[in-house]
Structure formats: structure tokens, C-alpha cells
């Protein structure tokens, strides 16, 4: 019973500290949270929580503040995940439904998430490595070069110029025939799988020109699949961090530097989005858990989107298992962020983007 009460005291301290950014005293907890015990009992509980590493007392006469361990326990066990209200979902739907393309939807999603949380929002465009081929077009641009245009199932369009050998004479009719055959053979495959299929086909073709074309196309698709780090990253809300009076210069400067390291952020948040599949749709990394020096005083909340199997992702607010997320949406802020609001908002925006892609609105973006 005492252990359960201590955890309620921990929840009260975390919630009060998030709201005020001031050390929380036992009197305020006893008065405001109706735990049915005296402030002396709460004080003893807070001392026990400090001994266990969940709280720390910055000054002898001050109240307590949560540690990273305290925030971790709060997020894992105590945070009450409150679904967004109908009005909030409608507001998100209204703001994002005006998108005219996939890129526009991702930019809007980043701005909206930053507005809701007051923190930095990061949204990645779908990775080519995890995308599936919807259509491939071959366009002759000179006597010795082709433009290879790849359109994926999530609306991304990638282009690559392929040089031809001198003995390759490919007219429009032959290119159209090739395109039709390739689309029939590879539609719905990942780019890596499509590359493997073309490589296999090239080994079975005797005509030199066709064989070289298949080999070249296989290399193009494999190269596109390897461009994991080049996915677009949309970011909003950095200026809001600089206006936070609760962040010291020592905390803010490395955080801003970390935001400039986009490749590091991509890897970190992509890995976290994979974890979100088994963590209720969101994954939270706090302080040193990010393994990123610039984020020692920050937390990231991440969710994957796309390729989910749920039938009503937007209204349920969860991501299905499917083939795993194809990209991520996340929020970065101080460790004393409002986790409940941030987790709900990240999950809702991710679910909307999944709906946007699966409904086909993102096509040809």
C-alpha cells in the first residue's frame, strides 16, 4: 500500500513540476492531490523516492524535482494517455486535409505538431528503402541516355539518369514495351527486391543491349534503395525553444547543435519509430537514453507512420504492425516536457499521415 502511494506521490511531483518548473514541496502535493494522508507522510514518501533515485532535492530547504529515472517510470507506468478529443482531432484533420501533396502534408504536420507541443517537431519523408514500386518510367533524353523515373506507393518520385552503351539503340516503342514489362513484373516490390528481380532477368536474356539495360536499371534501383540518409526532414519550432525561460544556456546550446546534425537525428528517431510499434504507438527516449551528447537534457517522443494494417488508424490513434513504419514523426523538447500532451499529439499526427498515405491522397506528390 505504501509503495503504491509512493508512486502516486511521484506522479504528483512529476505533473506539478512539468506545470511549474519549480521544485515541488510535500505540502503542495498533500493539499492539491487529495491522497488522503498528511504532508508529513508525503514528505517521508518523497524522501524514500529520493533514496530510490526517482527524485532529487536541488537545495536543502527546497522541494523535489524528478530525475531521469523518475521521468522514465512516469512515462512507462504513470502517464495517463488521454486520447485527443473530437474537437482536437477535427482541428488536426482540418489543418492537414488542405494538403495538396505529400511534401505539403509533411510540412503542415511539422508546423502543427510544433504548435500543439510548443517544442521542436521533426517529420521525415518516406524512406525510399522502405517504399514499394508503384510505377517506373523510362524516358529517352538523348541518343545515349535515359531518364529513369520511379514513383513509389507513398507518392515519392525519384529520378536518375542512366547512360547507354554505344551499341544500344532504344526507340520509344522499345522503351514503352520495356516499361510495361518491368511494371508488370516489379510493381509492389521494394526497390531492393525489384533490383534483385531485374538482375535475375538480365542473366536470362541473351540480347546484349537488353541485358545491359536490365543490369543498369537494377543498379539504379539498388542505388535509390541505399539512399536511406537522403530522405527529406521537415523541422519546425526551433525558435520556440530559444524563448523557453526554463532552459539554461548550458542546456539550450548543445540541444540546438544536436538539431543541426540531421543524419544523427534521422538514425536516432528512425530507430525509435521501430520501437514505437510495441510501445502503444509511441516511443520515448529521455536524456542519456538518446545516446546523443546534445540531448542529455532533452527527451524525444517518436512514432512511425505508413504501412500500418489498422482499419481505422486515425480514430484509434495506434499504428498497426504491417511491414513496419516507412518514416517517423517526432517531438523534441526538455526532459520536463508535458509527456501526456506530446505523446498524444505525436501519435495522432502519425496516425493521420498513415491515413493520408493509405487513402491514396499522397500519390504523385
PDB file of N, CA and C in Angstrom, residues 263-360:
ATOM      1  N   UNK A 263      21.588  13.895 -39.872  1.00  0.00           N
ATOM      2  CA  UNK A 263      21.810  12.468 -40.097  1.00  0.00           C
ATOM      3  C   UNK A 263      21.721  11.711 -38.781  1.00  0.00           C
ATOM      4  N   UNK A 264      22.291  12.292 -37.706  1.00  0.00           N
ATOM      5  CA  UNK A 264      22.221  11.673 -36.381  1.00  0.00           C
ATOM      6  C   UNK A 264      20.774  11.588 -35.918  1.00  0.00           C
ATOM      7  N   UNK A 265      20.019  12.676 -36.108  1.00  0.00           N
ATOM      8  CA  UNK A 265      18.604  12.681 -35.724  1.00  0.00           C
ATOM      9  C   UNK A 265      17.820  11.636 -36.511  1.00  0.00           C
ATOM     10  N   UNK A 266      18.107  11.534 -37.811  1.00  0.00           N
ATOM     11  CA  UNK A 266      17.398  10.565 -38.650  1.00  0.00           C
ATOM     12  C   UNK A 266      17.590   9.156 -38.100  1.00  0.00           C
ATOM     13  N   UNK A 267      18.839   8.805 -37.790  1.00  0.00           N
ATOM     14  CA  UNK A 267      19.127   7.453 -37.307  1.00  0.00           C
ATOM     15  C   UNK A 267      18.455   7.206 -35.958  1.00  0.00           C
ATOM     16  N   UNK A 268      18.569   8.179 -35.065  1.00  0.00           N
ATOM     17  CA  UNK A 268      18.009   8.031 -33.726  1.00  0.00           C
ATOM     18  C   UNK A 268      16.499   7.877 -33.772  1.00  0.00           C
ATOM     19  N   UNK A 269      15.832   8.768 -34.482  1.00  0.00           N
ATOM     20  CA  UNK A 269      14.377   8.767 -34.476  1.00  0.00           C
ATOM     21  C   UNK A 269      13.808   7.643 -35.329  1.00  0.00           C
ATOM     22  N   UNK A 270      14.543   7.230 -36.352  1.00  0.00           N
ATOM     23  CA  UNK A 270      14.104   6.085 -37.138  1.00  0.00           C
ATOM     24  C   UNK A 270      14.124   4.823 -36.281  1.00  0.00           C
ATOM     25  N   UNK A 271      15.188   4.663 -35.482  1.00  0.00           N
ATOM     26  CA  UNK A 271      15.267   3.509 -34.584  1.00  0.00           C
ATOM     27  C   UNK A 271      14.160   3.553 -33.539  1.00  0.00           C
ATOM     28  N   UNK A 272      13.886   4.752 -33.011  1.00  0.00           N
ATOM     29  CA  UNK A 272      12.826   4.901 -32.013  1.00  0.00           C
ATOM     30  C   UNK A 272      11.451   4.602 -32.621  1.00  0.00           C
ATOM     31  N   UNK A 273      11.263   4.962 -33.889  1.00  0.00           N
ATOM     32  CA  UNK A 273       9.961   4.711 -34.522  1.00  0.00           C
ATOM     33  C   UNK A 273       9.695   3.220 -34.671  1.00  0.00           C
ATOM     34  N   UNK A 274      10.761   2.435 -34.858  1.00  0.00           N
ATOM     35  CA  UNK A 274      10.592   0.981 -34.911  1.00  0.00           C
ATOM     36  C   UNK A 274      10.128   0.464 -33.552  1.00  0.00           C
ATOM     37  N   UNK A 275      10.686   1.018 -32.457  1.00  0.00           N
ATOM     38  CA  UNK A 275      10.285   0.606 -31.113  1.00  0.00           C
ATOM     39  C   UNK A 275       8.838   0.978 -30.819  1.00  0.00           C
ATOM     40  N   UNK A 276       8.353   2.046 -31.451  1.00  0.00           N
ATOM     41  CA  UNK A 276       7.003   2.532 -31.151  1.00  0.00           C
ATOM     42  C   UNK A 276       5.934   1.497 -31.495  1.00  0.00           C
ATOM     43  N   UNK A 277       6.255   0.556 -32.369  1.00  0.00           N
ATOM     44  CA  UNK A 277       5.270  -0.451 -32.776  1.00  0.00           C
ATOM     45  C   UNK A 277       4.834  -1.309 -31.596  1.00  0.00           C
ATOM     46  N   UNK A 278       5.732  -1.497 -30.627  1.00  0.00           N
ATOM     47  CA  UNK A 278       5.412  -2.336 -29.470  1.00  0.00           C
ATOM     48  C   UNK A 278       5.274  -1.518 -28.190  1.00  0.00           C
ATOM     49  N   UNK A 279       5.170  -0.208 -28.318  1.00  0.00           N
ATOM     50  CA  UNK A 279       5.047   0.657 -27.146  1.00  0.00           C
ATOM     51  C   UNK A 279       3.807   1.551 -27.241  1.00  0.00           C
ATOM     52  N   UNK A 280       2.702   0.975 -27.670  1.00  0.00           N
ATOM     53  CA  UNK A 280       1.469   1.736 -27.718  1.00  0.00           C
ATOM     54  C   UNK A 280       1.423   2.799 -28.789  1.00  0.00           C
ATOM     55  N   UNK A 281       2.279   2.680 -29.796  1.00  0.00           N
ATOM     56  CA  UNK A 281       2.252   3.650 -30.891  1.00  0.00           C
ATOM     57  C   UNK A 281       3.239   4.781 -30.751  1.00  0.00           C
ATOM     58  N   UNK A 282       3.871   4.940 -29.574  1.00  0.00           N
ATOM     59  CA  UNK A 282       4.876   5.979 -29.388  1.00  0.00           C
ATOM     60  C   UNK A 282       6.060   5.412 -28.611  1.00  0.00           C
ATOM     61  N   UNK A 283       7.227   5.985 -28.861  1.00  0.00           N
ATOM     62  CA  UNK A 283       8.428   5.614 -28.128  1.00  0.00           C
ATOM     63  C   UNK A 283       9.039   6.880 -27.546  1.00  0.00           C
ATOM     64  N   UNK A 284       9.481   6.796 -26.290  1.00  0.00           N
ATOM     65  CA  UNK A 284      10.050   7.953 -25.602  1.00  0.00           C
ATOM     66  C   UNK A 284      11.477   7.630 -25.180  1.00  0.00           C
ATOM     67  N   UNK A 285      12.427   8.488 -25.553  1.00  0.00           N
ATOM     68  CA  UNK A 285      13.813   8.385 -25.090  1.00  0.00           C
ATOM     69  C   UNK A 285      14.118   9.633 -24.274  1.00  0.00           C
ATOM     70  N   UNK A 286      14.653   9.436 -23.076  1.00  0.00           N
ATOM     71  CA  UNK A 286      14.853  10.529 -22.130  1.00  0.00           C
ATOM     72  C   UNK A 286      16.333  10.700 -21.817  1.00  0.00           C
ATOM     73  N   UNK A 287      16.843  11.921 -22.015  1.00  0.00           N
ATOM     74  CA  UNK A 287      18.209  12.246 -21.619  1.00  0.00           C
ATOM     75  C   UNK A 287      19.250  11.313 -22.202  1.00  0.00           C
ATOM     76  N   UNK A 288      20.007  10.642 -21.339  1.00  0.00           N
ATOM     77  CA  UNK A 288      21.110   9.786 -21.784  1.00  0.00           C
ATOM     78  C   UNK A 288      20.639   8.601 -22.601  1.00  0.00           C
ATOM     79  N   UNK A 289      19.342   8.254 -22.527  1.00  0.00           N
ATOM     80  CA  UNK A 289      18.814   7.149 -23.333  1.00  0.00           C
ATOM     81  C   UNK A 289      18.940   7.426 -24.833  1.00  0.00           C
ATOM     82  N   UNK A 290      19.027   8.703 -25.206  1.00  0.00           N
ATOM     83  CA  UNK A 290      19.176   9.054 -26.619  1.00  0.00           C
ATOM     84  C   UNK A 290      20.577   8.748 -27.143  1.00  0.00           C
ATOM     85  N   UNK A 291      21.537   8.557 -26.220  1.00  0.00           N
ATOM     86  CA  UNK A 291      22.932   8.311 -26.583  1.00  0.00           C
ATOM     87  C   UNK A 291      23.474   9.399 -27.503  1.00  0.00           C
ATOM     88  N   UNK A 292      22.988  10.596 -27.287  1.00  0.00           N
ATOM     89  CA  UNK A 292      23.398  11.755 -28.080  1.00  0.00           C
ATOM     90  C   UNK A 292      23.778  12.875 -27.114  1.00  0.00           C
ATOM     91  N   UNK A 293      25.058  13.285 -27.072  1.00  0.00           N
ATOM     92  CA  UNK A 293      25.501  14.276 -26.088  1.00  0.00           C
ATOM     93  C   UNK A 293      24.646  15.546 -26.048  1.00  0.00           C
ATOM     94  N   UNK A 294      24.230  16.033 -27.203  1.00  0.00           N
ATOM     95  CA  UNK A 294      23.457  17.268 -27.245  1.00  0.00           C
ATOM     96  C   UNK A 294      22.052  17.126 -26.694  1.00  0.00           C
ATOM     97  N   UNK A 295      21.606  15.888 -26.461  1.00  0.00           N
ATOM     98  CA  UNK A 295      20.244  15.663 -25.986  1.00  0.00           C
ATOM     99  C   UNK A 295      20.209  15.155 -24.544  1.00  0.00           C
ATOM    100  N   UNK A 296      21.275  15.374 -23.789  1.00  0.00           N
ATOM    101  CA  UNK A 296      21.325  14.897 -22.407  1.00  0.00           C
ATOM    102  C   UNK A 296      20.262  15.550 -21.525  1.00  0.00           C
ATOM    103  N   UNK A 297      19.832  16.756 -21.897  1.00  0.00           N
ATOM    104  CA  UNK A 297      18.801  17.455 -21.128  1.00  0.00           C
ATOM    105  C   UNK A 297      17.490  17.530 -21.912  1.00  0.00           C
ATOM    106  N   UNK A 298      17.320  16.609 -22.842  1.00  0.00           N
ATOM    107  CA  UNK A 298      16.131  16.631 -23.701  1.00  0.00           C
ATOM    108  C   UNK A 298      15.502  15.244 -23.757  1.00  0.00           C
ATOM    109  N   UNK A 299      14.262  15.207 -24.219  1.00  0.00           N
ATOM    110  CA  UNK A 299      13.554  13.959 -24.475  1.00  0.00           C
ATOM    111  C   UNK A 299      13.013  13.995 -25.896  1.00  0.00           C
ATOM    112  N   UNK A 300      12.895  12.820 -26.503  1.00  0.00           N
ATOM    113  CA  UNK A 300      12.273  12.738 -27.825  1.00  0.00           C
ATOM    114  C   UNK A 300      11.114  11.753 -27.758  1.00  0.00           C
ATOM    115  N   UNK A 301      10.017  12.135 -28.375  1.00  0.00           N
ATOM    116  CA  UNK A 301       8.830  11.286 -28.464  1.00  0.00           C
ATOM    117  C   UNK A 301       8.608  11.016 -29.947  1.00  0.00           C
ATOM    118  N   UNK A 302       8.586   9.749 -30.321  1.00  0.00           N
ATOM    119  CA  UNK A 302       8.575   9.382 -31.733  1.00  0.00           C
ATOM    120  C   UNK A 302       7.509   8.342 -32.043  1.00  0.00           C
ATOM    121  N   UNK A 303       6.950   8.423 -33.240  1.00  0.00           N
ATOM    122  CA  UNK A 303       6.033   7.399 -33.726  1.00  0.00           C
ATOM    123  C   UNK A 303       6.301   7.176 -35.204  1.00  0.00           C
ATOM    124  N   UNK A 304       6.151   5.934 -35.652  1.00  0.00           N
ATOM    125  CA  UNK A 304       6.285   5.658 -37.066  1.00  0.00           C
ATOM    126  C   UNK A 304       4.951   5.838 -37.769  1.00  0.00           C
ATOM    127  N   UNK A 305       5.002   6.065 -39.067  1.00  0.00           N
ATOM    128  CA  UNK A 305       3.753   6.135 -39.833  1.00  0.00           C
ATOM    129  C   UNK A 305       3.938   5.403 -41.152  1.00  0.00           C
ATOM    130  N   UNK A 306       2.807   5.003 -41.733  1.00  0.00           N
ATOM    131  CA  UNK A 306       2.814   4.314 -43.014  1.00  0.00           C
ATOM    132  C   UNK A 306       2.921   2.808 -42.876  1.00  0.00           C
ATOM    133  N   UNK A 307       2.359   2.093 -43.845  1.00  0.00           N
ATOM    134  CA  UNK A 307       2.393   0.630 -43.912  1.00  0.00           C
ATOM    135  C   UNK A 307       1.813  -0.030 -42.678  1.00  0.00           C
ATOM    136  N   UNK A 308       0.873   0.632 -42.014  1.00  0.00           N
ATOM    137  CA  UNK A 308       0.202   0.012 -40.878  1.00  0.00           C
ATOM    138  C   UNK A 308      -1.013  -0.756 -41.377  1.00  0.00           C
ATOM    139  N   UNK A 309      -1.501  -1.683 -40.551  1.00  0.00           N
ATOM    140  CA  UNK A 309      -2.594  -2.540 -41.002  1.00  0.00           C
ATOM    141  C   UNK A 309      -3.910  -2.248 -40.324  1.00  0.00           C
ATOM    142  N   UNK A 310      -3.926  -1.290 -39.389  1.00  0.00           N
ATOM    143  CA  UNK A 310      -5.171  -0.986 -38.690  1.00  0.00           C
ATOM    144  C   UNK A 310      -6.239  -0.496 -39.643  1.00  0.00           C
ATOM    145  N   UNK A 311      -7.502  -0.776 -39.343  1.00  0.00           N
ATOM    146  CA  UNK A 311      -8.580  -0.374 -40.239  1.00  0.00           C
ATOM    147  C   UNK A 311      -9.042   1.051 -39.992  1.00  0.00           C
ATOM    148  N   UNK A 312      -8.743   1.583 -38.808  1.00  0.00           N
ATOM    149  CA  UNK A 312      -9.186   2.949 -38.506  1.00  0.00           C
ATOM    150  C   UNK A 312      -8.103   3.654 -37.707  1.00  0.00           C
ATOM    151  N   UNK A 313      -6.908   3.808 -38.351  1.00  0.00           N
ATOM    152  CA  UNK A 313      -5.749   4.330 -37.645  1.00  0.00           C
ATOM    153  C   UNK A 313      -5.996   5.709 -37.045  1.00  0.00           C
ATOM    154  N   UNK A 314      -6.654   6.558 -37.802  1.00  0.00           N
ATOM    155  CA  UNK A 314      -6.797   7.949 -37.374  1.00  0.00           C
ATOM    156  C   UNK A 314      -7.621   8.064 -36.107  1.00  0.00           C
ATOM    157  N   UNK A 315      -8.721   7.346 -36.019  1.00  0.00           N
ATOM    158  CA  UNK A 315      -9.583   7.490 -34.857  1.00  0.00           C
ATOM    159  C   UNK A 315      -9.120   6.657 -33.673  1.00  0.00           C
ATOM    160  N   UNK A 316      -8.432   5.552 -33.931  1.00  0.00           N
ATOM    161  CA  UNK A 316      -7.940   4.748 -32.819  1.00  0.00           C
ATOM    162  C   UNK A 316      -6.635   5.306 -32.286  1.00  0.00           C
ATOM    163  N   UNK A 317      -5.870   5.970 -33.180  1.00  0.00           N
ATOM    164  CA  UNK A 317      -4.631   6.564 -32.727  1.00  0.00           C
ATOM    165  C   UNK A 317      -3.523   5.567 -32.472  1.00  0.00           C
ATOM    166  N   UNK A 318      -3.533   4.431 -33.153  1.00  0.00           N
ATOM    167  CA  UNK A 318      -2.463   3.458 -32.978  1.00  0.00           C
ATOM    168  C   UNK A 318      -1.923   3.056 -34.328  1.00  0.00           C
ATOM    169  N   UNK A 319      -0.693   2.595 -34.315  1.00  0.00           N
ATOM    170  CA  UNK A 319      -0.075   2.121 -35.538  1.00  0.00           C
ATOM    171  C   UNK A 319      -0.077   0.604 -35.546  1.00  0.00           C
ATOM    172  N   UNK A 320      -0.524  -0.003 -36.646  1.00  0.00           N
ATOM    173  CA  UNK A 320      -0.554  -1.450 -36.745  1.00  0.00           C
ATOM    174  C   UNK A 320       0.829  -2.008 -37.017  1.00  0.00           C
ATOM    175  N   UNK A 321       0.909  -3.322 -37.134  1.00  0.00           N
ATOM    176  CA  UNK A 321       2.204  -3.946 -37.301  1.00  0.00           C
ATOM    177  C   UNK A 321       2.650  -3.919 -38.756  1.00  0.00           C
ATOM    178  N   UNK A 322       1.825  -4.438 -39.667  1.00  0.00           N
ATOM    179  CA  UNK A 322       2.117  -4.376 -41.095  1.00  0.00           C
ATOM    180  C   UNK A 322       3.569  -4.703 -41.398  1.00  0.00           C
ATOM    181  N   UNK A 323       4.175  -3.929 -42.317  1.00  0.00           N
ATOM    182  CA  UNK A 323       5.565  -4.107 -42.688  1.00  0.00           C
ATOM    183  C   UNK A 323       6.467  -3.187 -41.891  1.00  0.00           C
ATOM    184  N   UNK A 324       5.956  -2.542 -40.897  1.00  0.00           N
ATOM    185  CA  UNK A 324       6.746  -1.589 -40.135  1.00  0.00           C
ATOM    186  C   UNK A 324       6.605  -0.201 -40.712  1.00  0.00           C
ATOM    187  N   UNK A 325       6.919   0.823 -39.937  1.00  0.00           N
ATOM    188  CA  UNK A 325       6.773   2.202 -40.416  1.00  0.00           C
ATOM    189  C   UNK A 325       7.749   2.508 -41.540  1.00  0.00           C
ATOM    190  N   UNK A 326       7.319   3.373 -42.438  1.00  0.00           N
ATOM    191  CA  UNK A 326       8.202   3.777 -43.534  1.00  0.00           C
ATOM    192  C   UNK A 326       8.886   5.100 -43.233  1.00  0.00           C
ATOM    193  N   UNK A 327       8.439   5.788 -42.202  1.00  0.00           N
ATOM    194  CA  UNK A 327       9.054   7.052 -41.801  1.00  0.00           C
ATOM    195  C   UNK A 327       8.565   7.376 -40.388  1.00  0.00           C
ATOM    196  N   UNK A 328       8.989   8.512 -39.862  1.00  0.00           N
ATOM    197  CA  UNK A 328       8.641   8.837 -38.482  1.00  0.00           C
ATOM    198  C   UNK A 328       8.187  10.283 -38.335  1.00  0.00           C
ATOM    199  N   UNK A 329       7.496  10.525 -37.242  1.00  0.00           N
ATOM    200  CA  UNK A 329       7.146  11.869 -36.806  1.00  0.00           C
ATOM    201  C   UNK A 329       7.516  11.937 -35.334  1.00  0.00           C
ATOM    202  N   UNK A 330       8.067  13.062 -34.898  1.00  0.00           N
ATOM    203  CA  UNK A 330       8.501  13.128 -33.508  1.00  0.00           C
ATOM    204  C   UNK A 330       8.565  14.545 -32.968  1.00  0.00           C
ATOM    205  N   UNK A 331       8.713  14.629 -31.654  1.00  0.00           N
ATOM    206  CA  UNK A 331       8.811  15.913 -30.960  1.00  0.00           C
ATOM    207  C   UNK A 331      10.027  15.877 -30.038  1.00  0.00           C
ATOM    208  N   UNK A 332      10.779  16.968 -30.022  1.00  0.00           N
ATOM    209  CA  UNK A 332      11.982  17.080 -29.193  1.00  0.00           C
ATOM    210  C   UNK A 332      11.819  18.276 -28.266  1.00  0.00           C
ATOM    211  N   UNK A 333      12.005  18.055 -26.971  1.00  0.00           N
ATOM    212  CA  UNK A 333      11.875  19.134 -26.003  1.00  0.00           C
ATOM    213  C   UNK A 333      12.644  18.815 -24.740  1.00  0.00           C
ATOM    214  N   UNK A 334      12.566  19.681 -23.740  1.00  0.00           N
ATOM    215  CA  UNK A 334      13.282  19.432 -22.482  1.00  0.00           C
ATOM    216  C   UNK A 334      12.730  18.212 -21.756  1.00  0.00           C
ATOM    217  N   UNK A 335      13.511  17.658 -20.833  1.00  0.00           N
ATOM    218  CA  UNK A 335      13.057  16.480 -20.097  1.00  0.00           C
ATOM    219  C   UNK A 335      11.810  16.774 -19.275  1.00  0.00           C
ATOM    220  N   UNK A 336      11.555  18.046 -18.973  1.00  0.00           N
ATOM    221  CA  UNK A 336      10.344  18.382 -18.229  1.00  0.00           C
ATOM    222  C   UNK A 336       9.182  18.739 -19.167  1.00  0.00           C
ATOM    223  N   UNK A 337       9.199  18.175 -20.373  1.00  0.00           N
ATOM    224  CA  UNK A 337       8.089  18.392 -21.314  1.00  0.00           C
ATOM    225  C   UNK A 337       6.804  17.789 -20.758  1.00  0.00           C
ATOM    226  N   UNK A 338       5.689  18.206 -21.309  1.00  0.00           N
ATOM    227  CA  UNK A 338       4.403  17.608 -20.949  1.00  0.00           C
ATOM    228  C   UNK A 338       4.256  16.326 -21.762  1.00  0.00           C
ATOM    229  N   UNK A 339       4.640  15.210 -21.157  1.00  0.00           N
ATOM    230  CA  UNK A 339       4.681  13.941 -21.883  1.00  0.00           C
ATOM    231  C   UNK A 339       3.300  13.506 -22.359  1.00  0.00           C
ATOM    232  N   UNK A 340       2.288  13.701 -21.540  1.00  0.00           N
ATOM    233  CA  UNK A 340       0.948  13.248 -21.908  1.00  0.00           C
ATOM    234  C   UNK A 340       0.462  13.929 -23.186  1.00  0.00           C
ATOM    235  N   UNK A 341       0.588  15.252 -23.228  1.00  0.00           N
ATOM    236  CA  UNK A 341       0.170  16.005 -24.409  1.00  0.00           C
ATOM    237  C   UNK A 341       1.025  15.642 -25.610  1.00  0.00           C
ATOM    238  N   UNK A 342       2.349  15.581 -25.404  1.00  0.00           N
ATOM    239  CA  UNK A 342       3.255  15.309 -26.517  1.00  0.00           C
ATOM    240  C   UNK A 342       3.029  13.926 -27.104  1.00  0.00           C
ATOM    241  N   UNK A 343       2.882  12.906 -26.247  1.00  0.00           N
ATOM    242  CA  UNK A 343       2.673  11.542 -26.733  1.00  0.00           C
ATOM    243  C   UNK A 343       1.357  11.434 -27.512  1.00  0.00           C
ATOM    244  N   UNK A 344       0.310  12.061 -26.998  1.00  0.00           N
ATOM    245  CA  UNK A 344      -0.981  12.008 -27.689  1.00  0.00           C
ATOM    246  C   UNK A 344      -0.922  12.715 -29.033  1.00  0.00           C
ATOM    247  N   UNK A 345      -0.253  13.871 -29.070  1.00  0.00           N
ATOM    248  CA  UNK A 345      -0.187  14.650 -30.306  1.00  0.00           C
ATOM    249  C   UNK A 345       0.661  13.939 -31.364  1.00  0.00           C
ATOM    250  N   UNK A 346       1.809  13.393 -30.958  1.00  0.00           N
ATOM    251  CA  UNK A 346       2.671  12.681 -31.902  1.00  0.00           C
ATOM    252  C   UNK A 346       1.934  11.471 -32.478  1.00  0.00           C
ATOM    253  N   UNK A 347       1.265  10.740 -31.617  1.00  0.00           N
ATOM    254  CA  UNK A 347       0.543   9.550 -32.074  1.00  0.00           C
ATOM    255  C   UNK A 347      -0.582   9.926 -33.038  1.00  0.00           C
ATOM    256  N   UNK A 348      -1.292  11.008 -32.747  1.00  0.00           N
ATOM    257  CA  UNK A 348      -2.402  11.429 -33.599  1.00  0.00           C
ATOM    258  C   UNK A 348      -1.916  11.897 -34.971  1.00  0.00           C
ATOM    259  N   UNK A 349      -0.843  12.682 -34.991  1.00  0.00           N
ATOM    260  CA  UNK A 349      -0.317  13.175 -36.270  1.00  0.00           C
ATOM    261  C   UNK A 349       0.233  12.014 -37.099  1.00  0.00           C
ATOM    262  N   UNK A 350       0.909  11.067 -36.450  1.00  0.00           N
ATOM    263  CA  UNK A 350       1.416   9.896 -37.169  1.00  0.00           C
ATOM    264  C   UNK A 350       0.271   9.094 -37.768  1.00  0.00           C
ATOM    265  N   UNK A 351      -0.795   8.933 -37.000  1.00  0.00           N
ATOM    266  CA  UNK A 351      -1.951   8.180 -37.499  1.00  0.00           C
ATOM    267  C   UNK A 351      -2.595   8.894 -38.679  1.00  0.00           C
ATOM    268  N   UNK A 352      -2.652  10.225 -38.631  1.00  0.00           N
ATOM    269  CA  UNK A 352      -3.222  10.966 -39.756  1.00  0.00           C
ATOM    270  C   UNK A 352      -2.366  10.758 -41.013  1.00  0.00           C
ATOM    271  N   UNK A 353      -1.038  10.838 -40.864  1.00  0.00           N
ATOM    272  CA  UNK A 353      -0.170  10.672 -42.026  1.00  0.00           C
ATOM    273  C   UNK A 353      -0.297   9.260 -42.611  1.00  0.00           C
ATOM    274  N   UNK A 354      -0.468   8.267 -41.748  1.00  0.00           N
ATOM    275  CA  UNK A 354      -0.716   6.908 -42.237  1.00  0.00           C
ATOM    276  C   UNK A 354      -1.993   6.872 -43.054  1.00  0.00           C
ATOM    277  N   UNK A 355      -3.041   7.504 -42.544  1.00  0.00           N
ATOM    278  CA  UNK A 355      -4.310   7.563 -43.252  1.00  0.00           C
ATOM    279  C   UNK A 355      -4.160   8.293 -44.577  1.00  0.00           C
ATOM    280  N   UNK A 356      -3.397   9.369 -44.579  1.00  0.00           N
ATOM    281  CA  UNK A 356      -3.160  10.164 -45.787  1.00  0.00           C
ATOM    282  C   UNK A 356      -2.525   9.309 -46.880  1.00  0.00           C
ATOM    283  N   UNK A 357      -1.541   8.500 -46.491  1.00  0.00           N
ATOM    284  CA  UNK A 357      -0.858   7.658 -47.468  1.00  0.00           C
ATOM    285  C   UNK A 357      -1.724   6.502 -47.952  1.00  0.00           C
ATOM    286  N   UNK A 358      -2.379   5.815 -47.019  1.00  0.00           N
ATOM    287  CA  UNK A 358      -3.144   4.638 -47.411  1.00  0.00           C
ATOM    288  C   UNK A 358      -4.408   4.988 -48.188  1.00  0.00           C
ATOM    289  N   UNK A 359      -4.881   6.221 -48.026  1.00  0.00           N
ATOM    290  CA  UNK A 359      -6.078   6.625 -48.769  1.00  0.00           C
ATOM    291  C   UNK A 359      -5.740   7.043 -50.194  1.00  0.00           C
ATOM    292  N   UNK A 360      -4.420   7.159 -50.464  1.00  0.00           N
ATOM    293  CA  UNK A 360      -4.018   7.495 -51.827  1.00  0.00           C
ATOM    294  C   UNK A 360      -3.888   8.973 -52.064  1.00  0.00           C
TER     295      UNK A 360
END
